[in-house]
């Protein structure tokens, strides 16, 4: 530990922390603007300057490492004057006429860090005439607006775009007083390489970057913030849902969430506020070909009548919480003994996974952040599970090697150092080719092929069957073999073929991904609760043939077109859903249910972490919470929905270690 | 080796090339071949010989020392037949002044000691053998065969060599710090960005004697334990870049660069990286960012480059001139170097003298020489018999020194104490017709444009300071503006991230200190005492002197002058743009500039 003195106070700090961090850890506040605890320090705004005994000039505390015996002052008259001058310089640089800016407010309500700094540093008037080049406001992006006239060039957005999502879209053009934040080579944001993760908006201290859907709907102090979990995919990012008077205003990433540390993708951050679909507001029954609004009792009675005693298939969306999935399983599988009780995407869940090493095989998501080589098999992390993709993308400039096996072009493949596009041949052949090549590289992998398997084909034969170039495969294999912390990430639908699963494990062992307790495999598992659904036995394909009735617990999800048609063809369809659609229009009984933001529940993400989602909005009148619907139905069908879902989740061996407490 | 009876040095300076020097060269070689003289007369390319605007393309024939000027390719056959076959000097081609050396440098003037500039203008920079013939790479040989790295550092430390880029940090101490930091990979970098306006010392050395820098870097690399070096040269010096690349290639061919130099287990290689037009990239951490391919913005220190520099590895950055001194120190010894200069500033320093002196150009003088000696002895005094007013040293980060400072011995400490700095060696001499407020504005205009924009005080502060200076020069300033100027200058100097912002207010601060009366005249009387600031001056025709010849009114570009023939003319101050053409064309000195 290092001992130093700040404002006469003796302080202990870990070596490597900055003076700013050491001060904050001990309750000493130093004003900042360009600094952000989740971004690398920049040292540009100079508001955090402190006086250090023995040093000629004030130093920016955000970038000054603590040293033994340092004596620091943070509140001298000279520093106070400097801060006022710096703030007045900033106010004179661009358009900081506050009154009509969306983040403006009082010292209590202001969401603008520049304005707050001025309040706190007593910068009460403008000693210098503001004078700036008028920049055109960029309104070309669907989700947010960039107004360079409000920008203080703190570069938080540039750093966020690089360090949070690894997209490197934002940068600064020109220099000095002509500096301006731009996207790519000064393209309008809407035409740029921006992927709408919104990290820049979340970190912007002023009103330069503002979200369209929430602008002018209230300051932070007027919003209710509910910590929750995103139901967009199996990554399970922690979010803060901001509401006002029962309406959704804005969603932000939760900086403290262990999965994502504040970064989100457009699915979780922006899409929910741009929902176009219509809510279902009342239960309905189809009478004479037309849906009629009825009471809940009538609708539930009708549903129970259709389901009782007939062969029915039941399908549930894995966007719903574990409690709902469990109630569904208890009702249909255990209670009604239906033969086809599955979740959406359940055919990928991996029940056929033939492991060649003992389960669990997979590790945590943060392995991606620390990997030095990542192999992505058949997955485009720029289009799905984007936050997992960010963990790889933001390290590419630090030397992480990315290898992608992909039959088609994708943005993710474009980022890769090695792209393997198998012509004919299966993915298993490609993986085996890599294993063979890696063996030749002398990697310290395991025994290679497990007993019971055929002897390996020669590399040449594999190259022929896949149509891949020898140099490419060798280079990719070498990168994997030489990596100290390789990670293989893949789509769960690879499980469908036991060959592929076997080749995957073989390769993982060969390149050392499974050495010394490491579990360098990561499957994406689809939706928010796909893993929970699989653990509860809701895997398998939906079979509607021979079913007299189909129950669909959809929640706020949407079905792919082919499933919609299949369900529409069912003799009887009972749908529990939040939004109206052509599917609900064809249903016989419609039970309106809550959306993700209206109900609390548990979510099990792809790394086996159990997280709690909390309701942030009230359930609308006439609508019912999803688990409650199933409970009411079960009551009418005389099925008891008791049991411990936590215990049940742990029964089946899982690919990944489950943390259920 | 062939024995030549005659050597022809032909200048391939950029201006001479533009005038056809390459064609002359080709014609010369062709004609010598035709005449069978190719083995007797050696043709050499060299840098500037004389003023190319007056003499170019030009050449000098040795041993006679005849300077032929304005030669074109067609003249060559006649010249060759006359001079080399018949032995007759061709008077009609002869330059009016006989110049035996470089005019940019001139022959060494009194008080000059040329160490860094010793080979400039004398050797062909495209031929490594000429450098070797001047004891080139001897120092490297001695270092690699007789000295270990610690001995090299000790010798350079004893010599007292301080960084010539401006900061003046002891070079060997920097090497020692870099050497002592852990890590197998270390980098040696040469700062050849030379961004100060009016400074061209480094350019001269890079163009005319690149091997001196190369050899210095190899020796430094050996001392530090580095295997890879970079020369970061500004792109505005294309000849320097070209000559450096050629020098490096030739050094490699000779085995002075690459694997196992001189058969030892020391290996080192060099690469040239070009700048892209940013003054701020002369700052060491911004320079490293630029080499890394990032935006040229400085980084906070600590950590210092010696600890974590290029790509996070321990790196040593020195100026061109610092490295160029090293081979001589090794060859002649630390004591020899320390015998020149003052107590704390040893050796010599190159300076680029510009402004209102008789002899502008490069000089190299021992430290400790006074400003008076430089201006009046070496520089030949103020041009046109005018009075000395001030001298700006250290470039846009330096301050102005006045009459009171003329007897200051030049060294790092004395200049800093006087409110200026050594900088890289630019010196601008100003006479009585210079407006010091305008000078301050001029330098602030430069630094404001070159600010990288990372930190608030420099990015916005220099803009606000410039606004005030422009306001004052336009006659709209107030006393409150001067107060604000002082406050802003102090705050920008204190809180900026790097040397650019920290030094940018210096010209303003020093001119305010020494020439406050001029500022006050601009503000209180709306008067520019030096009659420079256009909004504050007016041109007036003195009626008694004016003959009404109409020359001025006919030449006025904006028709501001009215008057009948043979009657006194008048200038309309509202239309007049203060271009000064009327003053120039008036044959009777009838027009006065008033303020």
mmCIF file of C-alpha atoms in Angstrom, chain B residues 319-540:
data_model
loop_
_atom_site.group_PDB
_atom_site.id
_atom_site.type_symbol
_atom_site.label_atom_id
_atom_site.label_comp_id
_atom_site.label_asym_id
_atom_site.label_seq_id
_atom_site.Cartn_x
_atom_site.Cartn_y
_atom_site.Cartn_z
ATOM 1 C CA UNK B 319 16.659 15.839 -30.866
ATOM 2 C CA UNK B 320 18.597 15.611 -34.147
ATOM 3 C CA UNK B 321 21.308 17.895 -32.824
ATOM 4 C CA UNK B 322 21.740 15.917 -29.615
ATOM 5 C CA UNK B 323 22.493 12.759 -31.577
ATOM 6 C CA UNK B 324 24.704 14.628 -34.062
ATOM 7 C CA UNK B 325 26.983 15.674 -31.204
ATOM 8 C CA UNK B 326 27.508 12.155 -29.917
ATOM 9 C CA UNK B 327 30.070 10.784 -32.438
ATOM 10 C CA UNK B 328 32.286 13.835 -31.933
ATOM 11 C CA UNK B 329 32.113 13.473 -28.168
ATOM 12 C CA UNK B 330 33.215 9.876 -28.408
ATOM 13 C CA UNK B 331 36.003 10.686 -30.859
ATOM 14 C CA UNK B 332 37.364 13.803 -29.177
ATOM 15 C CA UNK B 333 36.494 12.980 -25.611
ATOM 16 C CA UNK B 334 34.164 14.333 -22.954
ATOM 17 C CA UNK B 335 36.772 16.818 -21.752
ATOM 18 C CA UNK B 336 37.038 18.397 -25.165
ATOM 19 C CA UNK B 337 33.278 18.936 -25.306
ATOM 20 C CA UNK B 338 33.123 20.186 -21.728
ATOM 21 C CA UNK B 339 35.891 22.673 -22.432
ATOM 22 C CA UNK B 340 33.396 24.674 -24.475
ATOM 23 C CA UNK B 341 30.395 26.454 -23.090
ATOM 24 C CA UNK B 342 29.463 27.541 -19.591
ATOM 25 C CA UNK B 343 29.448 25.837 -16.201
ATOM 26 C CA UNK B 344 26.146 24.103 -16.733
ATOM 27 C CA UNK B 345 25.647 24.266 -20.487
ATOM 28 C CA UNK B 346 28.509 22.561 -22.310
ATOM 29 C CA UNK B 347 29.406 22.400 -25.952
ATOM 30 C CA UNK B 348 28.031 24.381 -28.860
ATOM 31 C CA UNK B 349 24.546 25.176 -30.109
ATOM 32 C CA UNK B 350 23.264 25.827 -33.598
ATOM 33 C CA UNK B 351 21.017 28.820 -34.023
ATOM 34 C CA UNK B 352 18.955 29.994 -36.944
ATOM 35 C CA UNK B 353 19.175 33.778 -37.002
ATOM 36 C CA UNK B 354 16.267 35.414 -38.736
ATOM 37 C CA UNK B 355 14.723 38.834 -38.831
ATOM 38 C CA UNK B 356 16.251 42.279 -39.095
ATOM 39 C CA UNK B 357 19.939 41.364 -39.035
ATOM 40 C CA UNK B 358 22.431 41.773 -41.847
ATOM 41 C CA UNK B 359 23.471 38.114 -41.925
ATOM 42 C CA UNK B 360 20.592 35.684 -41.494
ATOM 43 C CA UNK B 361 21.206 31.975 -41.579
ATOM 44 C CA UNK B 362 22.667 29.223 -39.481
ATOM 45 C CA UNK B 363 25.444 29.621 -36.990
ATOM 46 C CA UNK B 364 27.002 27.298 -34.440
ATOM 47 C CA UNK B 365 28.555 28.940 -31.419
ATOM 48 C CA UNK B 366 29.804 27.803 -28.039
ATOM 49 C CA UNK B 367 27.353 28.197 -25.187
ATOM 50 C CA UNK B 368 28.041 31.256 -23.120
ATOM 51 C CA UNK B 369 28.358 33.609 -26.053
ATOM 52 C CA UNK B 370 26.325 36.732 -25.422
ATOM 53 C CA UNK B 371 23.308 37.894 -27.379
ATOM 54 C CA UNK B 372 25.194 41.074 -28.226
ATOM 55 C CA UNK B 373 27.971 39.065 -29.840
ATOM 56 C CA UNK B 374 25.500 36.991 -31.802
ATOM 57 C CA UNK B 375 23.478 39.919 -33.084
ATOM 58 C CA UNK B 376 26.183 42.472 -33.702
ATOM 59 C CA UNK B 377 29.292 40.432 -34.420
ATOM 60 C CA UNK B 378 28.175 37.163 -35.904
ATOM 61 C CA UNK B 379 24.934 38.581 -37.305
ATOM 62 C CA UNK B 380 26.446 41.803 -38.558
ATOM 63 C CA UNK B 381 24.145 44.098 -36.649
ATOM 64 C CA UNK B 382 20.700 45.442 -37.441
ATOM 65 C CA UNK B 383 19.889 45.871 -41.121
ATOM 66 C CA UNK B 384 19.583 49.288 -42.697
ATOM 67 C CA UNK B 385 21.160 50.932 -39.690
ATOM 68 C CA UNK B 386 18.019 50.662 -37.596
ATOM 69 C CA UNK B 387 17.864 50.299 -33.856
ATOM 70 C CA UNK B 388 17.653 46.964 -32.061
ATOM 71 C CA UNK B 389 14.364 46.484 -30.238
ATOM 72 C CA UNK B 390 14.015 42.883 -29.139
ATOM 73 C CA UNK B 391 15.046 39.321 -29.877
ATOM 74 C CA UNK B 392 12.739 36.343 -29.652
ATOM 75 C CA UNK B 393 14.425 33.069 -28.711
ATOM 76 C CA UNK B 394 13.029 29.567 -28.412
ATOM 77 C CA UNK B 395 10.343 29.801 -31.034
ATOM 78 C CA UNK B 396 6.637 30.242 -30.326
ATOM 79 C CA UNK B 397 7.137 28.991 -26.766
ATOM 80 C CA UNK B 398 9.874 31.407 -25.970
ATOM 81 C CA UNK B 399 9.930 34.983 -24.792
ATOM 82 C CA UNK B 400 11.274 38.275 -25.995
ATOM 83 C CA UNK B 401 14.482 39.678 -24.642
ATOM 84 C CA UNK B 402 15.386 43.331 -24.764
ATOM 85 C CA UNK B 403 18.357 45.700 -24.826
ATOM 86 C CA UNK B 404 18.766 45.022 -21.106
ATOM 87 C CA UNK B 405 19.475 41.363 -21.802
ATOM 88 C CA UNK B 406 22.006 41.771 -24.570
ATOM 89 C CA UNK B 407 24.943 40.854 -22.377
ATOM 90 C CA UNK B 408 23.318 37.679 -21.167
ATOM 91 C CA UNK B 409 25.559 34.664 -21.777
ATOM 92 C CA UNK B 410 23.433 32.178 -23.664
ATOM 93 C CA UNK B 411 22.778 29.008 -21.784
ATOM 94 C CA UNK B 412 19.725 27.059 -20.658
ATOM 95 C CA UNK B 413 19.441 28.586 -17.215
ATOM 96 C CA UNK B 414 20.095 32.204 -18.063
ATOM 97 C CA UNK B 415 17.547 32.290 -20.845
ATOM 98 C CA UNK B 416 14.905 30.654 -18.681
ATOM 99 C CA UNK B 417 15.568 33.045 -15.846
ATOM 100 C CA UNK B 418 15.211 35.977 -18.195
ATOM 101 C CA UNK B 419 11.733 34.789 -19.131
ATOM 102 C CA UNK B 420 12.558 33.101 -22.387
ATOM 103 C CA UNK B 421 14.084 29.731 -23.301
ATOM 104 C CA UNK B 422 16.728 28.134 -25.493
ATOM 105 C CA UNK B 423 14.206 26.130 -27.425
ATOM 106 C CA UNK B 424 15.584 24.383 -30.469
ATOM 107 C CA UNK B 425 17.608 27.435 -31.487
ATOM 108 C CA UNK B 426 15.415 29.802 -33.428
ATOM 109 C CA UNK B 427 16.273 33.489 -32.938
ATOM 110 C CA UNK B 428 14.271 36.296 -34.436
ATOM 111 C CA UNK B 429 15.833 39.738 -34.256
ATOM 112 C CA UNK B 430 13.451 42.700 -34.298
ATOM 113 C CA UNK B 431 14.175 46.308 -35.017
ATOM 114 C CA UNK B 432 12.401 49.503 -34.000
ATOM 115 C CA UNK B 433 9.775 49.074 -36.708
ATOM 116 C CA UNK B 434 8.375 45.949 -35.083
ATOM 117 C CA UNK B 435 5.156 46.117 -33.123
ATOM 118 C CA UNK B 436 5.519 43.849 -30.110
ATOM 119 C CA UNK B 437 1.782 43.399 -29.746
ATOM 120 C CA UNK B 438 1.660 42.246 -33.334
ATOM 121 C CA UNK B 439 4.525 39.846 -32.637
ATOM 122 C CA UNK B 440 2.661 38.388 -29.695
ATOM 123 C CA UNK B 441 -0.402 38.047 -31.918
ATOM 124 C CA UNK B 442 1.651 36.396 -34.642
ATOM 125 C CA UNK B 443 3.011 33.717 -32.317
ATOM 126 C CA UNK B 444 -0.341 33.134 -30.666
ATOM 127 C CA UNK B 445 -1.920 32.698 -34.098
ATOM 128 C CA UNK B 446 0.580 29.947 -34.749
ATOM 129 C CA UNK B 447 0.180 28.094 -31.465
ATOM 130 C CA UNK B 448 -3.582 28.432 -31.533
ATOM 131 C CA UNK B 449 -3.694 26.756 -34.916
ATOM 132 C CA UNK B 450 -1.297 24.049 -33.869
ATOM 133 C CA UNK B 451 -2.998 23.205 -30.591
ATOM 134 C CA UNK B 452 -4.016 19.550 -30.666
ATOM 135 C CA UNK B 453 -7.309 20.242 -28.893
ATOM 136 C CA UNK B 454 -7.078 17.662 -26.156
ATOM 137 C CA UNK B 455 -7.040 19.928 -23.131
ATOM 138 C CA UNK B 456 -9.384 22.812 -22.437
ATOM 139 C CA UNK B 457 -6.895 25.523 -21.373
ATOM 140 C CA UNK B 458 -4.832 25.285 -24.557
ATOM 141 C CA UNK B 459 -7.641 24.532 -26.998
ATOM 142 C CA UNK B 460 -9.951 27.295 -25.853
ATOM 143 C CA UNK B 461 -7.524 29.494 -23.935
ATOM 144 C CA UNK B 462 -5.236 30.165 -26.887
ATOM 145 C CA UNK B 463 -8.286 31.046 -28.961
ATOM 146 C CA UNK B 464 -9.536 33.496 -26.349
ATOM 147 C CA UNK B 465 -6.082 35.012 -25.919
ATOM 148 C CA UNK B 466 -5.810 35.415 -29.664
ATOM 149 C CA UNK B 467 -9.250 37.040 -29.779
ATOM 150 C CA UNK B 468 -8.077 39.655 -27.285
ATOM 151 C CA UNK B 469 -4.811 40.298 -29.120
ATOM 152 C CA UNK B 470 -6.665 40.695 -32.408
ATOM 153 C CA UNK B 471 -9.061 43.036 -30.702
ATOM 154 C CA UNK B 472 -6.183 45.132 -29.370
ATOM 155 C CA UNK B 473 -4.432 45.228 -32.736
ATOM 156 C CA UNK B 474 -7.702 46.304 -34.320
ATOM 157 C CA UNK B 475 -7.925 49.232 -31.968
ATOM 158 C CA UNK B 476 -10.883 47.894 -30.004
ATOM 159 C CA UNK B 477 -9.073 46.820 -26.863
ATOM 160 C CA UNK B 478 -9.674 48.028 -23.320
ATOM 161 C CA UNK B 479 -7.614 47.966 -20.137
ATOM 162 C CA UNK B 480 -9.894 45.244 -18.887
ATOM 163 C CA UNK B 481 -8.804 43.208 -21.892
ATOM 164 C CA UNK B 482 -5.197 43.468 -20.807
ATOM 165 C CA UNK B 483 -6.145 42.282 -17.328
ATOM 166 C CA UNK B 484 -8.037 39.372 -18.789
ATOM 167 C CA UNK B 485 -5.080 38.628 -21.039
ATOM 168 C CA UNK B 486 -2.818 38.340 -18.024
ATOM 169 C CA UNK B 487 -5.232 36.087 -16.194
ATOM 170 C CA UNK B 488 -5.757 33.813 -19.174
ATOM 171 C CA UNK B 489 -2.041 33.586 -19.910
ATOM 172 C CA UNK B 490 -1.298 32.577 -16.339
ATOM 173 C CA UNK B 491 -4.051 29.978 -16.251
ATOM 174 C CA UNK B 492 -3.267 28.488 -19.655
ATOM 175 C CA UNK B 493 0.426 28.217 -18.786
ATOM 176 C CA UNK B 494 -0.362 26.562 -15.462
ATOM 177 C CA UNK B 495 -3.028 24.068 -16.413
ATOM 178 C CA UNK B 496 -2.204 22.858 -19.905
ATOM 179 C CA UNK B 497 -1.354 19.244 -20.470
ATOM 180 C CA UNK B 498 1.818 19.643 -22.502
ATOM 181 C CA UNK B 499 4.597 22.047 -23.386
ATOM 182 C CA UNK B 500 2.669 23.625 -26.236
ATOM 183 C CA UNK B 501 -0.044 25.008 -23.994
ATOM 184 C CA UNK B 502 2.342 25.644 -21.139
ATOM 185 C CA UNK B 503 4.598 27.726 -23.375
ATOM 186 C CA UNK B 504 2.092 29.315 -25.749
ATOM 187 C CA UNK B 505 1.449 32.355 -23.527
ATOM 188 C CA UNK B 506 5.176 33.113 -23.162
ATOM 189 C CA UNK B 507 5.450 35.584 -26.040
ATOM 190 C CA UNK B 508 2.443 37.451 -24.626
ATOM 191 C CA UNK B 509 3.727 37.377 -21.072
ATOM 192 C CA UNK B 510 7.197 38.554 -21.998
ATOM 193 C CA UNK B 511 6.034 41.308 -24.338
ATOM 194 C CA UNK B 512 3.573 42.492 -21.694
ATOM 195 C CA UNK B 513 6.395 42.549 -19.192
ATOM 196 C CA UNK B 514 8.913 44.430 -21.321
ATOM 197 C CA UNK B 515 6.668 46.430 -23.625
ATOM 198 C CA UNK B 516 3.565 47.165 -21.624
ATOM 199 C CA UNK B 517 3.609 50.748 -22.825
ATOM 200 C CA UNK B 518 3.031 49.535 -26.359
ATOM 201 C CA UNK B 519 -0.021 47.556 -25.302
ATOM 202 C CA UNK B 520 -1.351 50.546 -23.423
ATOM 203 C CA UNK B 521 -0.799 52.806 -26.406
ATOM 204 C CA UNK B 522 -2.876 50.443 -28.543
ATOM 205 C CA UNK B 523 -5.598 50.351 -25.957
ATOM 206 C CA UNK B 524 -5.707 53.853 -24.502
ATOM 207 C CA UNK B 525 -4.576 55.947 -27.441
ATOM 208 C CA UNK B 526 -5.591 53.611 -30.297
ATOM 209 C CA UNK B 527 -2.055 54.126 -31.507
ATOM 210 C CA UNK B 528 0.520 51.621 -32.768
ATOM 211 C CA UNK B 529 3.914 53.128 -31.864
ATOM 212 C CA UNK B 530 5.755 50.968 -34.397
ATOM 213 C CA UNK B 531 3.198 51.832 -37.066
ATOM 214 C CA UNK B 532 2.469 48.256 -37.998
ATOM 215 C CA UNK B 533 -1.122 47.496 -36.953
ATOM 216 C CA UNK B 534 -3.137 48.509 -39.974
ATOM 217 C CA UNK B 535 -6.347 49.616 -38.294
ATOM 218 C CA UNK B 536 -4.303 51.992 -36.155
ATOM 219 C CA UNK B 537 -2.177 53.636 -38.775
ATOM 220 C CA UNK B 538 -2.891 56.047 -41.511
ATOM 221 C CA UNK B 539 -0.963 57.176 -44.534
ATOM 222 C CA UNK B 540 -0.770 60.916 -44.988
#
